[in-house]
mmCIF file of C-alpha atoms in Angstrom:
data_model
loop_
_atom_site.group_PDB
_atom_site.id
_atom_site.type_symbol
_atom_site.label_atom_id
_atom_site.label_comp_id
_atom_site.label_asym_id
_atom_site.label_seq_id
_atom_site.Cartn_x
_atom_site.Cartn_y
_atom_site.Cartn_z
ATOM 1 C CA UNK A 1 -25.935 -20.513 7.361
ATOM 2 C CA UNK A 2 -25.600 -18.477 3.865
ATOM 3 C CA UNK A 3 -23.833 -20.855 0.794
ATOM 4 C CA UNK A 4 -22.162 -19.072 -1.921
ATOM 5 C CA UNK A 5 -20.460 -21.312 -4.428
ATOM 6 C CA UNK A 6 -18.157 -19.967 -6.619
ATOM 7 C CA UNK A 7 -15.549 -22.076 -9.553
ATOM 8 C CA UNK A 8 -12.380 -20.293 -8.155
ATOM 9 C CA UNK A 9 -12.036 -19.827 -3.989
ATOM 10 C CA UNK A 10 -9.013 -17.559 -3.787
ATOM 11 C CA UNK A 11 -7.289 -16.671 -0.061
ATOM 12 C CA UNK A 12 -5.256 -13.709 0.374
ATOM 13 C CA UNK A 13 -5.766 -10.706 -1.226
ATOM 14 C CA UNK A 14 -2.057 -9.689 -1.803
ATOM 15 C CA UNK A 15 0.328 -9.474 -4.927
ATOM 16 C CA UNK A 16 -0.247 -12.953 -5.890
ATOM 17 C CA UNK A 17 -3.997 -13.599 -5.024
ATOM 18 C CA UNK A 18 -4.692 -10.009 -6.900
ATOM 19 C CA UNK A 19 -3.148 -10.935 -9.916
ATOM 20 C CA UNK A 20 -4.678 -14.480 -9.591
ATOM 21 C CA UNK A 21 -8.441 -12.993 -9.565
ATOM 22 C CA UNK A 22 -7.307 -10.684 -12.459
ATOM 23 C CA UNK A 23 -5.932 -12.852 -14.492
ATOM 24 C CA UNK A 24 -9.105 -14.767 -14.160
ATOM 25 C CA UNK A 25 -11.169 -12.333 -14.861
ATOM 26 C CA UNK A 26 -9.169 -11.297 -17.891
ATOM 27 C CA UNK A 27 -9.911 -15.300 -18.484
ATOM 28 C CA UNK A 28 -13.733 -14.548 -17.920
ATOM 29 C CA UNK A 29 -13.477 -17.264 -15.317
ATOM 30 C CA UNK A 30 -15.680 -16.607 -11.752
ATOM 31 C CA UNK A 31 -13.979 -16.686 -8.702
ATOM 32 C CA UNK A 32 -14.339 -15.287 -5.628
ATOM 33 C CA UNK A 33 -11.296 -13.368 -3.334
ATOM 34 C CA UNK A 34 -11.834 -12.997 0.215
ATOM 35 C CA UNK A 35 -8.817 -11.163 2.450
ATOM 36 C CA UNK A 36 -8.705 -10.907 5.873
ATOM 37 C CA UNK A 37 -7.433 -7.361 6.204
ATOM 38 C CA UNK A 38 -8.986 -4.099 4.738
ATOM 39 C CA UNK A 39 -6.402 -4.553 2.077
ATOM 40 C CA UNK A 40 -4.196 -1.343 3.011
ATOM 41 C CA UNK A 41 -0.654 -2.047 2.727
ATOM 42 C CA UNK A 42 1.147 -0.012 5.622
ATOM 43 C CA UNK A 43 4.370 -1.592 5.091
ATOM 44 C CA UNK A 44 5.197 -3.123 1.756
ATOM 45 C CA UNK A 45 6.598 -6.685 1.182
ATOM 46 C CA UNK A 46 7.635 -6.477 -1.815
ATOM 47 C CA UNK A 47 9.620 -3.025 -3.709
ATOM 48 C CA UNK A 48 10.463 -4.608 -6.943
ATOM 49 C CA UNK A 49 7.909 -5.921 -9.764
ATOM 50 C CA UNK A 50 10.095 -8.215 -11.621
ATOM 51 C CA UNK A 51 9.985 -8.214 -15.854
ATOM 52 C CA UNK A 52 8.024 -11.495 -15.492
ATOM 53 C CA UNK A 53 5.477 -9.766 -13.500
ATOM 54 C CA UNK A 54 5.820 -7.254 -15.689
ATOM 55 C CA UNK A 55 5.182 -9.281 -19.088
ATOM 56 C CA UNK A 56 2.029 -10.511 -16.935
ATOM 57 C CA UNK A 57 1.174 -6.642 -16.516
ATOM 58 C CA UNK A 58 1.784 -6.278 -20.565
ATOM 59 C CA UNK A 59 -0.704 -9.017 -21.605
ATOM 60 C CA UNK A 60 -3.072 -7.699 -19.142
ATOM 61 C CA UNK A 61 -2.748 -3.786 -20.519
ATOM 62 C CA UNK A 62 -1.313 -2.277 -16.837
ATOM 63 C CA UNK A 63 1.750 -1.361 -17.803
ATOM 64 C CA UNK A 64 1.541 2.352 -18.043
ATOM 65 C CA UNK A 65 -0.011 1.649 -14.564
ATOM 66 C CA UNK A 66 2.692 0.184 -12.672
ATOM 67 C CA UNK A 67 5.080 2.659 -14.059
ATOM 68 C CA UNK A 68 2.715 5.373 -13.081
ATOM 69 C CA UNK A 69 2.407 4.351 -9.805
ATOM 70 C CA UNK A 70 5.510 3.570 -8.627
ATOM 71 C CA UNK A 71 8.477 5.726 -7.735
ATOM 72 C CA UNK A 72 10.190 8.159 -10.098
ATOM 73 C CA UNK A 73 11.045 6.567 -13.371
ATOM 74 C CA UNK A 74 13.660 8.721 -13.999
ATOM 75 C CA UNK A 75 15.519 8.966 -10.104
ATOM 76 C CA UNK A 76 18.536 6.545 -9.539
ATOM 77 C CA UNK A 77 18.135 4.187 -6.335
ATOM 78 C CA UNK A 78 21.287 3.117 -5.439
ATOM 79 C CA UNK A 79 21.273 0.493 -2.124
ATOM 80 C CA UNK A 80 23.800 1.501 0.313
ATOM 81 C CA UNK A 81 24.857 -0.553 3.383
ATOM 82 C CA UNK A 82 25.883 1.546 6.245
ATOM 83 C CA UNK A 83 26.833 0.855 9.985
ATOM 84 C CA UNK A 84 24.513 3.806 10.565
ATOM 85 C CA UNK A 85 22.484 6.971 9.459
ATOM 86 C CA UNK A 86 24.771 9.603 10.849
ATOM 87 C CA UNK A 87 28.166 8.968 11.298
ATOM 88 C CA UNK A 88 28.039 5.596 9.902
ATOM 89 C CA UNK A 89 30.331 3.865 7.712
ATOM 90 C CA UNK A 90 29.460 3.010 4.430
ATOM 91 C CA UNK A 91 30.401 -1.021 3.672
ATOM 92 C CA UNK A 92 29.000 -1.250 0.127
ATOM 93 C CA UNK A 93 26.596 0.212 -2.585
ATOM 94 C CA UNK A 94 25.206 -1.476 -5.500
ATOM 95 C CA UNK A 95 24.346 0.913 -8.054
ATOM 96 C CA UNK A 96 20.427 0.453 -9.488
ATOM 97 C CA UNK A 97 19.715 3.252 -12.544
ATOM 98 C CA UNK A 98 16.646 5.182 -13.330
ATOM 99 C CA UNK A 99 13.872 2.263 -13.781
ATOM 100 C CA UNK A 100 13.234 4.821 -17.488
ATOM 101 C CA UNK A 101 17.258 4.221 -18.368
ATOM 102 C CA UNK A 102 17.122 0.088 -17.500
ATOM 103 C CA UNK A 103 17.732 -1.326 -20.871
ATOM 104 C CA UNK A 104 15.736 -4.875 -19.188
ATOM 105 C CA UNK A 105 16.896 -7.887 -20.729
ATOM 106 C CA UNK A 106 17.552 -8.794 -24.041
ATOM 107 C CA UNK A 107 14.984 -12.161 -23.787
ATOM 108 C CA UNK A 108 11.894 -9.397 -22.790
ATOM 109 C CA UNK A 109 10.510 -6.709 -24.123
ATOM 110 C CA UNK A 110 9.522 -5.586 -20.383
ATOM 111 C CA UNK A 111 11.561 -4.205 -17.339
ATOM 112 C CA UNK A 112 11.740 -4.339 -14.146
ATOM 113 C CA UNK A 113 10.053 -1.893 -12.278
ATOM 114 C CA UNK A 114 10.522 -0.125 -8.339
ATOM 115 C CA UNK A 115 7.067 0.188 -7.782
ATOM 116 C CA UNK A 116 6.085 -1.168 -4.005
ATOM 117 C CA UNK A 117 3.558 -3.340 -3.111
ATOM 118 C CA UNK A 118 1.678 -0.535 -1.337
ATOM 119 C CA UNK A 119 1.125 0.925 -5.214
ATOM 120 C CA UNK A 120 0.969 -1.933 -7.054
ATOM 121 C CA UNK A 121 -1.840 -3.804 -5.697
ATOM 122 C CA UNK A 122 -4.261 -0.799 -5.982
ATOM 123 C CA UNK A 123 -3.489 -1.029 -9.519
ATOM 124 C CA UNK A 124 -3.492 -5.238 -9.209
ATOM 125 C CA UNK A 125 -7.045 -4.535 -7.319
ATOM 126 C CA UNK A 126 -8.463 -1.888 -10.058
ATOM 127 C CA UNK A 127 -7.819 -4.716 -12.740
ATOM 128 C CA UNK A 128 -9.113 -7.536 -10.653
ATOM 129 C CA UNK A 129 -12.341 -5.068 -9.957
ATOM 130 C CA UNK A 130 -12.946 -4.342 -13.836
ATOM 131 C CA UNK A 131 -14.660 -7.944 -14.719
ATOM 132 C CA UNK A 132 -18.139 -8.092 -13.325
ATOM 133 C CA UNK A 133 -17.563 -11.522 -12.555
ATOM 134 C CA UNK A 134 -14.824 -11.207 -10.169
ATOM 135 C CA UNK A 135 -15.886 -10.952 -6.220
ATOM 136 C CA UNK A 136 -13.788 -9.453 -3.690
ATOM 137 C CA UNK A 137 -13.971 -9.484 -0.220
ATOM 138 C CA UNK A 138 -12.457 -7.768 2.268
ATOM 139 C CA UNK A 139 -12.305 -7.950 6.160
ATOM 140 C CA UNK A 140 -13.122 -11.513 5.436
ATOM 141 C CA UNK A 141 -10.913 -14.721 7.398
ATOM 142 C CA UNK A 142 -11.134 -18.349 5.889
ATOM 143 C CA UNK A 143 -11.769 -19.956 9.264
ATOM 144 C CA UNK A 144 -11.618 -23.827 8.088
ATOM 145 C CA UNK A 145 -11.923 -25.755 5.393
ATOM 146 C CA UNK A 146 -12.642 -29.600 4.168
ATOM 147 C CA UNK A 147 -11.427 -30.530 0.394
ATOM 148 C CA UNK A 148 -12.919 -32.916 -0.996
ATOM 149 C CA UNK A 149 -12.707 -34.481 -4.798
ATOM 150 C CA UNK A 150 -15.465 -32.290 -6.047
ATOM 151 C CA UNK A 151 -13.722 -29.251 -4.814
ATOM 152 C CA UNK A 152 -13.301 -27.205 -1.295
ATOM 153 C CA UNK A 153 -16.385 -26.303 1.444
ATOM 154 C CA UNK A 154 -14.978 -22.802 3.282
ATOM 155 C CA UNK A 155 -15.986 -22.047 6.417
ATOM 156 C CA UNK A 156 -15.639 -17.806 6.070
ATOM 157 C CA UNK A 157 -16.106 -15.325 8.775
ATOM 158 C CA UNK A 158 -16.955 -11.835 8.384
ATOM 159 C CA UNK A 159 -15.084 -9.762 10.508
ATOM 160 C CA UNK A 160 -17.162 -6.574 10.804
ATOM 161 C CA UNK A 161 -20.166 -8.483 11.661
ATOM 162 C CA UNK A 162 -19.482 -11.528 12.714
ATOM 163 C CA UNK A 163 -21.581 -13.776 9.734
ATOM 164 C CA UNK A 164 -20.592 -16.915 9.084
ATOM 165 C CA UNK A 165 -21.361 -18.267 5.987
ATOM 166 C CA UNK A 166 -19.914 -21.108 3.670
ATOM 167 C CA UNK A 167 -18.874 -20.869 0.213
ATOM 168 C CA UNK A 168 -18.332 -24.030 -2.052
ATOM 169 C CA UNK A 169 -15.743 -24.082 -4.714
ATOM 170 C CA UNK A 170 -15.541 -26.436 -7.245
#
């Protein structure tokens, strides 16, 4: 068997494990992020990058990014609840302005921003990707694990081939 150790063992390779490795890397802290998937987001989880995200984004330099990416800064997406698509009745509609004409709050110099998750972790992966010492892996599955007080022994499977291997955080 094949042992990797790495300081920072991160699973899941979404929103939150993305900016996780990023953040590290930004840190110059090692880690290592293994996902089970290829990473492409068909269907998006998330729509909305709230203005916390968004100071994260700011500290980290993405912010011209995430609006970049996202939908139309400047097109009004109003939700509307209807019974259905053609003859349907509408039962309410909460008006949501241009992401460019949001004022954001008064405590943050950010904004929210519509920019789904199937844009924003390309940009969240880019970052992550920029410091040499970050390690992603993809098509990867954490099969077990054993934590001990020295840290966590992964049991990892690679899912194109079939390798096993164990990795050692600590």
């Amino acid at each position: 068997k094949i042992m990797i150790e790495t300081p920072v063992l991160i699973v899941g390779g979404g929103p939150v494990g993305l900016a996780l490795a990023g953040d590290l890397g930004w840190r110059g802290i090692a880690c290592t992020l293994i996902e089970k998937s290829d990473g492409v987001v068909g269907q998006p989880k998330m729509d909305l990058v709230h203005v916390r995200t968004m100071e994260f984004c700011r500290r980290w330099g993405l912010v011209e990014q995430v609006e970049a990416a996202g939908f139309n800064r400047n097109y009004s997406q109003y939700y509307a609840w209807i019974t259905g698509l053609a003859d349907g009745y509408e039962l309410g509609r909460e008006p949501f302005p241009p992401c460019a004409m949001d004022p954001g709050p008064e405590q943050s110099p950010q904004r929210r921003e519509r920019c789904p998750q199937n844009f924003f972790d390309p940009v969240l992966k880019r970052h992550a990707q920029s410091y040499p010492h970050v390690t992603m892996r993809y098509e990867t599955e954490m099969v077990s694990f054993t934590e001990a007080a020295d840290g966590v022994t992964a049991e990892l499977e690679d899912k194109r081939s079939g390798r096993r291997e164990t990795v050692r955080a600590k």
